[in-house]
Amino acid sequence: MTIDQLFLILALLLIFGLTFGSVYFLPIFITLLRSRHYGLNLDFKQGRILVKNLCAKKTFLIEVREIWNVYPVQLDTLVGHFHAGGDLSNLKLGISEMAERNKEPNIKILIALDLAKHDLKAAVDKAEKNNWRFEV
């Protein structure tokens, strides 16, 4: 193998690495920068989840930040709820209502009620009167 062939192989590896890096890593880093701009400190894995699920929108990032200020919910759960047609602001209201009443929020029930188009603030009020039993 000559030195010219070695340089050609190294150049091809460099081109492949830069191409793969720009296609795979660049959108994730842009998403991480954008999320930091809106007040979220995400790690690389969470940035990858947002890029993979096309959830790097401004409204989504702001709603996630506001929900995380009240209660820590898994990002996968919020992404799934968003793609299922759920209203993140309604979910935030339900979580904050339960937190105000010193009750541990049951995220699965709140998500189910939100997807059924219930007003979560009213549902939490009603559940408190029924000894914390939610009605669908």
Short mmCIF file of N, CA and C in Angstrom, two decimals:
data_model
loop_
_atom_site.label_atom_id
_atom_site.label_comp_id
_atom_site.label_asym_id
_atom_site.label_seq_id
_atom_site.Cartn_x
_atom_site.Cartn_y
_atom_site.Cartn_z
N MET A 1 0.85 -1.17 0.00
CA MET A 1 0.00 0.00 0.00
C MET A 1 0.90 1.24 0.00
N THR A 2 0.64 2.12 -0.92
CA THR A 2 1.48 3.31 -1.02
C THR A 2 0.93 4.42 -0.13
N ILE A 3 1.70 5.46 0.03
CA ILE A 3 1.29 6.59 0.85
C ILE A 3 0.10 7.32 0.24
N ASP A 4 0.01 7.33 -1.12
CA ASP A 4 -1.13 7.96 -1.79
C ASP A 4 -2.43 7.23 -1.48
N GLN A 5 -2.37 5.91 -1.46
CA GLN A 5 -3.56 5.12 -1.14
C GLN A 5 -3.97 5.33 0.32
N LEU A 6 -2.99 5.44 1.19
CA LEU A 6 -3.27 5.68 2.61
C LEU A 6 -3.94 7.04 2.80
N PHE A 7 -3.45 8.07 2.13
CA PHE A 7 -4.08 9.38 2.22
C PHE A 7 -5.49 9.37 1.64
N LEU A 8 -5.71 8.63 0.58
CA LEU A 8 -7.04 8.52 -0.02
C LEU A 8 -8.02 7.87 0.96
N ILE A 9 -7.56 6.81 1.61
CA ILE A 9 -8.42 6.11 2.59
C ILE A 9 -8.74 7.04 3.75
N LEU A 10 -7.74 7.75 4.26
CA LEU A 10 -7.98 8.69 5.36
C LEU A 10 -8.92 9.82 4.95
N ALA A 11 -8.78 10.32 3.73
CA ALA A 11 -9.66 11.37 3.24
C ALA A 11 -11.10 10.88 3.12
N LEU A 12 -11.27 9.65 2.61
CA LEU A 12 -12.61 9.09 2.50
C LEU A 12 -13.23 8.87 3.88
N LEU A 13 -12.45 8.40 4.83
CA LEU A 13 -12.95 8.23 6.20
C LEU A 13 -13.34 9.56 6.82
N LEU A 14 -12.54 10.59 6.57
CA LEU A 14 -12.85 11.92 7.08
C LEU A 14 -14.14 12.46 6.47
N ILE A 15 -14.30 12.29 5.17
CA ILE A 15 -15.52 12.75 4.50
C ILE A 15 -16.73 11.99 5.02
N PHE A 16 -16.59 10.67 5.19
CA PHE A 16 -17.70 9.88 5.72
C PHE A 16 -18.03 10.31 7.14
N GLY A 17 -17.01 10.52 7.95
CA GLY A 17 -17.24 10.93 9.34
C GLY A 17 -17.92 12.28 9.44
N LEU A 18 -17.50 13.24 8.62
CA LEU A 18 -18.13 14.55 8.64
C LEU A 18 -19.57 14.49 8.13
N THR A 19 -19.81 13.69 7.12
CA THR A 19 -21.17 13.55 6.58
C THR A 19 -22.09 12.90 7.61
N PHE A 20 -21.63 11.79 8.20
CA PHE A 20 -22.44 11.11 9.21
C PHE A 20 -22.66 12.01 10.41
N GLY A 21 -21.62 12.70 10.83
CA GLY A 21 -21.73 13.58 11.98
C GLY A 21 -22.71 14.71 11.75
N SER A 22 -22.69 15.28 10.56
CA SER A 22 -23.60 16.39 10.29
C SER A 22 -25.04 15.92 10.15
N VAL A 23 -25.25 14.71 9.68
CA VAL A 23 -26.61 14.20 9.52
C VAL A 23 -27.16 13.70 10.86
N TYR A 24 -26.34 13.08 11.68
CA TYR A 24 -26.81 12.49 12.92
C TYR A 24 -26.70 13.43 14.11
N PHE A 25 -25.53 14.01 14.31
CA PHE A 25 -25.28 14.78 15.52
C PHE A 25 -25.72 16.23 15.43
N LEU A 26 -25.62 16.85 14.28
CA LEU A 26 -25.93 18.27 14.16
C LEU A 26 -27.37 18.61 14.54
N PRO A 27 -28.39 17.89 14.08
CA PRO A 27 -29.75 18.21 14.52
C PRO A 27 -29.95 18.07 16.03
N ILE A 28 -29.26 17.11 16.63
CA ILE A 28 -29.38 16.93 18.08
C ILE A 28 -28.76 18.11 18.82
N PHE A 29 -27.58 18.55 18.38
CA PHE A 29 -26.94 19.68 19.04
C PHE A 29 -27.74 20.97 18.84
N ILE A 30 -28.32 21.15 17.68
CA ILE A 30 -29.17 22.33 17.46
C ILE A 30 -30.39 22.29 18.38
N THR A 31 -30.98 21.11 18.54
CA THR A 31 -32.12 20.95 19.44
C THR A 31 -31.72 21.23 20.88
N LEU A 32 -30.54 20.76 21.29
CA LEU A 32 -30.07 21.03 22.65
C LEU A 32 -29.86 22.52 22.88
N LEU A 33 -29.30 23.20 21.89
CA LEU A 33 -29.12 24.66 22.02
C LEU A 33 -30.46 25.38 22.09
N ARG A 34 -31.38 24.94 21.25
CA ARG A 34 -32.70 25.56 21.24
C ARG A 34 -33.43 25.32 22.56
N SER A 35 -33.33 24.12 23.10
CA SER A 35 -34.00 23.83 24.37
C SER A 35 -33.38 24.64 25.50
N ARG A 36 -32.07 24.86 25.47
CA ARG A 36 -31.44 25.69 26.49
C ARG A 36 -31.92 27.13 26.39
N HIS A 37 -32.18 27.58 25.18
CA HIS A 37 -32.70 28.93 24.98
C HIS A 37 -34.06 29.10 25.66
N TYR A 38 -34.86 28.04 25.68
CA TYR A 38 -36.18 28.09 26.31
C TYR A 38 -36.18 27.61 27.76
N GLY A 39 -35.01 27.42 28.34
CA GLY A 39 -34.92 27.12 29.76
C GLY A 39 -34.89 25.65 30.13
N LEU A 40 -34.65 24.76 29.18
CA LEU A 40 -34.56 23.33 29.47
C LEU A 40 -33.10 22.90 29.37
N ASN A 41 -32.62 22.20 30.36
CA ASN A 41 -31.28 21.63 30.29
C ASN A 41 -31.40 20.13 30.04
N LEU A 42 -31.39 19.77 28.77
CA LEU A 42 -31.56 18.38 28.37
C LEU A 42 -30.20 17.72 28.16
N ASP A 43 -30.15 16.42 28.35
CA ASP A 43 -28.93 15.69 28.02
C ASP A 43 -29.02 15.20 26.57
N PHE A 44 -27.98 14.54 26.11
CA PHE A 44 -27.91 14.12 24.71
C PHE A 44 -29.03 13.14 24.37
N LYS A 45 -29.32 12.22 25.28
CA LYS A 45 -30.36 11.22 25.03
C LYS A 45 -31.73 11.88 24.86
N GLN A 46 -32.02 12.87 25.71
CA GLN A 46 -33.30 13.57 25.60
C GLN A 46 -33.37 14.39 24.32
N GLY A 47 -32.25 14.99 23.92
CA GLY A 47 -32.21 15.72 22.65
C GLY A 47 -32.47 14.80 21.48
N ARG A 48 -31.92 13.59 21.56
CA ARG A 48 -32.14 12.60 20.50
C ARG A 48 -33.60 12.18 20.42
N ILE A 49 -34.24 12.06 21.59
CA ILE A 49 -35.67 11.71 21.62
C ILE A 49 -36.49 12.80 20.92
N LEU A 50 -36.17 14.06 21.20
CA LEU A 50 -36.91 15.16 20.58
C LEU A 50 -36.72 15.19 19.07
N VAL A 51 -35.47 14.98 18.62
CA VAL A 51 -35.20 14.99 17.18
C VAL A 51 -35.89 13.82 16.49
N LYS A 52 -35.79 12.65 17.11
CA LYS A 52 -36.37 11.45 16.51
C LYS A 52 -37.89 11.56 16.38
N ASN A 53 -38.52 12.21 17.36
CA ASN A 53 -39.98 12.32 17.36
C ASN A 53 -40.49 13.66 16.84
N LEU A 54 -39.60 14.47 16.29
CA LEU A 54 -39.97 15.76 15.70
C LEU A 54 -40.73 16.65 16.68
N CYS A 55 -40.20 16.77 17.89
CA CYS A 55 -40.87 17.55 18.94
C CYS A 55 -40.04 18.74 19.40
N ALA A 56 -39.22 19.29 18.55
CA ALA A 56 -38.37 20.42 18.96
C ALA A 56 -39.05 21.75 18.69
N LYS A 57 -40.36 21.77 18.72
CA LYS A 57 -41.10 23.00 18.47
C LYS A 57 -41.08 23.89 19.71
N LYS A 58 -41.19 25.18 19.48
CA LYS A 58 -41.14 26.16 20.57
C LYS A 58 -42.22 25.89 21.60
N THR A 59 -43.46 25.71 21.16
CA THR A 59 -44.57 25.51 22.10
C THR A 59 -44.38 24.26 22.94
N PHE A 60 -43.89 23.20 22.31
CA PHE A 60 -43.66 21.95 23.04
C PHE A 60 -42.59 22.14 24.11
N LEU A 61 -41.49 22.79 23.75
CA LEU A 61 -40.39 22.99 24.70
C LEU A 61 -40.83 23.86 25.87
N ILE A 62 -41.61 24.89 25.60
CA ILE A 62 -42.08 25.75 26.69
C ILE A 62 -43.03 25.00 27.62
N GLU A 63 -43.94 24.21 27.06
CA GLU A 63 -44.87 23.43 27.89
C GLU A 63 -44.13 22.40 28.74
N VAL A 64 -43.12 21.75 28.16
CA VAL A 64 -42.32 20.78 28.92
C VAL A 64 -41.63 21.48 30.08
N ARG A 65 -41.06 22.65 29.83
CA ARG A 65 -40.39 23.40 30.90
C ARG A 65 -41.37 23.73 32.02
N GLU A 66 -42.57 24.17 31.66
CA GLU A 66 -43.55 24.53 32.68
C GLU A 66 -44.05 23.31 33.46
N ILE A 67 -44.19 22.18 32.79
CA ILE A 67 -44.59 20.95 33.49
C ILE A 67 -43.48 20.50 34.43
N TRP A 68 -42.23 20.54 33.96
CA TRP A 68 -41.12 20.12 34.80
C TRP A 68 -40.90 21.04 35.99
N ASN A 69 -41.34 22.29 35.90
CA ASN A 69 -41.26 23.19 37.05
C ASN A 69 -42.21 22.77 38.16
N VAL A 70 -43.28 22.07 37.79
CA VAL A 70 -44.26 21.62 38.78
C VAL A 70 -43.97 20.19 39.24
N TYR A 71 -43.69 19.30 38.29
CA TYR A 71 -43.52 17.88 38.62
C TYR A 71 -42.66 17.22 37.54
N PRO A 72 -41.70 16.38 37.95
CA PRO A 72 -40.85 15.72 36.94
C PRO A 72 -41.58 14.56 36.25
N VAL A 73 -41.82 14.74 34.97
CA VAL A 73 -42.47 13.71 34.15
C VAL A 73 -41.46 13.27 33.10
N GLN A 74 -41.43 11.98 32.79
CA GLN A 74 -40.51 11.47 31.78
C GLN A 74 -40.78 12.14 30.43
N LEU A 75 -39.71 12.49 29.74
CA LEU A 75 -39.85 13.14 28.43
C LEU A 75 -40.56 12.22 27.44
N ASP A 76 -40.29 10.92 27.49
CA ASP A 76 -40.98 9.97 26.60
C ASP A 76 -42.49 10.03 26.79
N THR A 77 -42.91 10.16 28.04
CA THR A 77 -44.35 10.23 28.34
C THR A 77 -44.97 11.48 27.74
N LEU A 78 -44.27 12.61 27.86
CA LEU A 78 -44.80 13.86 27.31
C LEU A 78 -44.81 13.84 25.78
N VAL A 79 -43.80 13.25 25.18
CA VAL A 79 -43.75 13.14 23.71
C VAL A 79 -44.90 12.27 23.22
N GLY A 80 -45.11 11.14 23.88
CA GLY A 80 -46.21 10.26 23.49
C GLY A 80 -47.56 10.93 23.65
N HIS A 81 -47.73 11.67 24.73
CA HIS A 81 -48.99 12.38 24.96
C HIS A 81 -49.21 13.46 23.89
N PHE A 82 -48.15 14.15 23.53
CA PHE A 82 -48.21 15.19 22.51
C PHE A 82 -48.61 14.60 21.16
N HIS A 83 -48.00 13.46 20.80
CA HIS A 83 -48.31 12.84 19.51
C HIS A 83 -49.68 12.17 19.50
N ALA A 84 -50.20 11.84 20.66
CA ALA A 84 -51.53 11.24 20.73
C ALA A 84 -52.62 12.31 20.63
N GLY A 85 -52.23 13.56 20.58
CA GLY A 85 -53.20 14.64 20.45
C GLY A 85 -53.58 15.27 21.77
N GLY A 86 -52.79 15.02 22.80
CA GLY A 86 -53.07 15.58 24.11
C GLY A 86 -52.69 17.04 24.21
N ASP A 87 -53.28 17.70 25.17
CA ASP A 87 -53.04 19.12 25.42
C ASP A 87 -52.10 19.23 26.61
N LEU A 88 -50.86 19.65 26.35
CA LEU A 88 -49.87 19.74 27.42
C LEU A 88 -50.20 20.83 28.44
N SER A 89 -50.85 21.90 28.00
CA SER A 89 -51.21 22.94 28.96
C SER A 89 -52.30 22.46 29.91
N ASN A 90 -53.24 21.66 29.41
CA ASN A 90 -54.26 21.06 30.28
C ASN A 90 -53.63 20.07 31.25
N LEU A 91 -52.66 19.30 30.78
CA LEU A 91 -51.95 18.37 31.64
C LEU A 91 -51.20 19.12 32.73
N LYS A 92 -50.59 20.23 32.36
CA LYS A 92 -49.87 21.05 33.35
C LYS A 92 -50.84 21.56 34.42
N LEU A 93 -52.04 21.98 34.01
CA LEU A 93 -53.03 22.44 34.98
C LEU A 93 -53.43 21.33 35.95
N GLY A 94 -53.64 20.13 35.41
CA GLY A 94 -54.01 19.01 36.27
C GLY A 94 -52.90 18.65 37.25
N ILE A 95 -51.68 18.65 36.78
CA ILE A 95 -50.55 18.33 37.66
C ILE A 95 -50.39 19.39 38.74
N SER A 96 -50.52 20.66 38.36
CA SER A 96 -50.36 21.73 39.35
C SER A 96 -51.50 21.73 40.36
N GLU A 97 -52.71 21.40 39.93
CA GLU A 97 -53.84 21.31 40.86
C GLU A 97 -53.61 20.21 41.89
N MET A 98 -53.10 19.07 41.45
CA MET A 98 -52.84 17.99 42.40
C MET A 98 -51.67 18.35 43.32
N ALA A 99 -50.67 19.03 42.79
CA ALA A 99 -49.54 19.43 43.62
C ALA A 99 -49.96 20.46 44.66
N GLU A 100 -50.88 21.37 44.31
CA GLU A 100 -51.39 22.35 45.26
C GLU A 100 -52.13 21.69 46.42
N ARG A 101 -52.73 20.55 46.13
CA ARG A 101 -53.48 19.83 47.17
C ARG A 101 -52.61 18.80 47.90
N ASN A 102 -51.30 18.89 47.69
CA ASN A 102 -50.32 17.99 48.32
C ASN A 102 -50.61 16.53 48.03
N LYS A 103 -51.04 16.27 46.83
CA LYS A 103 -51.34 14.91 46.38
C LYS A 103 -50.36 14.55 45.27
N GLU A 104 -49.82 13.35 45.31
CA GLU A 104 -48.90 12.88 44.27
C GLU A 104 -49.67 12.71 42.96
N PRO A 105 -49.27 13.44 41.91
CA PRO A 105 -50.00 13.33 40.64
C PRO A 105 -49.86 11.94 40.01
N ASN A 106 -50.98 11.38 39.62
CA ASN A 106 -50.97 10.13 38.87
C ASN A 106 -51.00 10.50 37.39
N ILE A 107 -49.82 10.47 36.79
CA ILE A 107 -49.67 10.96 35.41
C ILE A 107 -50.50 10.14 34.44
N LYS A 108 -50.54 8.83 34.63
CA LYS A 108 -51.29 7.98 33.69
C LYS A 108 -52.78 8.32 33.68
N ILE A 109 -53.33 8.55 34.85
CA ILE A 109 -54.76 8.90 34.92
C ILE A 109 -55.00 10.28 34.32
N LEU A 110 -54.12 11.23 34.63
CA LEU A 110 -54.28 12.58 34.09
C LEU A 110 -54.16 12.59 32.56
N ILE A 111 -53.24 11.80 32.04
CA ILE A 111 -53.09 11.71 30.59
C ILE A 111 -54.33 11.08 29.96
N ALA A 112 -54.86 10.02 30.58
CA ALA A 112 -56.06 9.38 30.05
C ALA A 112 -57.24 10.33 30.05
N LEU A 113 -57.39 11.10 31.12
CA LEU A 113 -58.49 12.06 31.18
C LEU A 113 -58.30 13.18 30.15
N ASP A 114 -57.06 13.61 29.97
CA ASP A 114 -56.81 14.67 28.99
C ASP A 114 -57.08 14.18 27.57
N LEU A 115 -56.70 12.95 27.27
CA LEU A 115 -56.97 12.42 25.94
C LEU A 115 -58.47 12.19 25.70
N ALA A 116 -59.22 12.04 26.79
CA ALA A 116 -60.68 11.94 26.69
C ALA A 116 -61.33 13.32 26.66
N LYS A 117 -60.50 14.37 26.54
CA LYS A 117 -60.94 15.76 26.41
C LYS A 117 -61.66 16.29 27.64
N HIS A 118 -61.25 15.82 28.84
CA HIS A 118 -61.80 16.35 30.08
C HIS A 118 -61.00 17.56 30.53
N ASP A 119 -61.66 18.47 31.22
CA ASP A 119 -60.96 19.59 31.86
C ASP A 119 -60.32 19.04 33.13
N LEU A 120 -59.00 19.02 33.18
CA LEU A 120 -58.31 18.38 34.30
C LEU A 120 -58.46 19.14 35.61
N LYS A 121 -58.59 20.44 35.54
CA LYS A 121 -58.80 21.21 36.77
C LYS A 121 -60.12 20.80 37.43
N ALA A 122 -61.18 20.70 36.64
CA ALA A 122 -62.48 20.28 37.16
C ALA A 122 -62.44 18.81 37.58
N ALA A 123 -61.70 17.98 36.85
CA ALA A 123 -61.61 16.56 37.21
C ALA A 123 -60.89 16.37 38.54
N VAL A 124 -59.87 17.16 38.80
CA VAL A 124 -59.16 17.06 40.08
C VAL A 124 -60.05 17.55 41.22
N ASP A 125 -60.80 18.63 40.99
CA ASP A 125 -61.75 19.11 42.01
C ASP A 125 -62.79 18.04 42.34
N LYS A 126 -63.31 17.40 41.31
CA LYS A 126 -64.32 16.36 41.50
C LYS A 126 -63.74 15.14 42.19
N ALA A 127 -62.51 14.78 41.83
CA ALA A 127 -61.87 13.61 42.44
C ALA A 127 -61.57 13.86 43.91
N GLU A 128 -61.23 15.09 44.25
CA GLU A 128 -60.96 15.39 45.66
C GLU A 128 -62.22 15.20 46.51
N LYS A 129 -63.37 15.55 45.95
CA LYS A 129 -64.63 15.36 46.67
C LYS A 129 -65.02 13.90 46.75
N ASN A 130 -64.55 13.06 45.80
CA ASN A 130 -64.87 11.62 45.77
C ASN A 130 -63.75 10.78 46.37
N ASN A 131 -63.02 11.33 47.33
CA ASN A 131 -61.94 10.60 47.99
C ASN A 131 -60.87 10.15 46.99
N TRP A 132 -60.51 11.04 46.08
CA TRP A 132 -59.48 10.87 45.07
C TRP A 132 -59.73 9.71 44.11
N ARG A 133 -61.01 9.52 43.77
CA ARG A 133 -61.36 8.57 42.72
C ARG A 133 -61.77 9.38 41.49
N PHE A 134 -61.05 9.15 40.41
CA PHE A 134 -61.33 9.87 39.18
C PHE A 134 -62.41 9.15 38.40
N GLU A 135 -63.29 9.92 37.78
CA GLU A 135 -64.35 9.37 36.93
C GLU A 135 -64.07 9.78 35.50
N VAL A 136 -64.18 8.81 34.61
CA VAL A 136 -63.94 9.09 33.20
C VAL A 136 -65.22 9.42 32.50
#
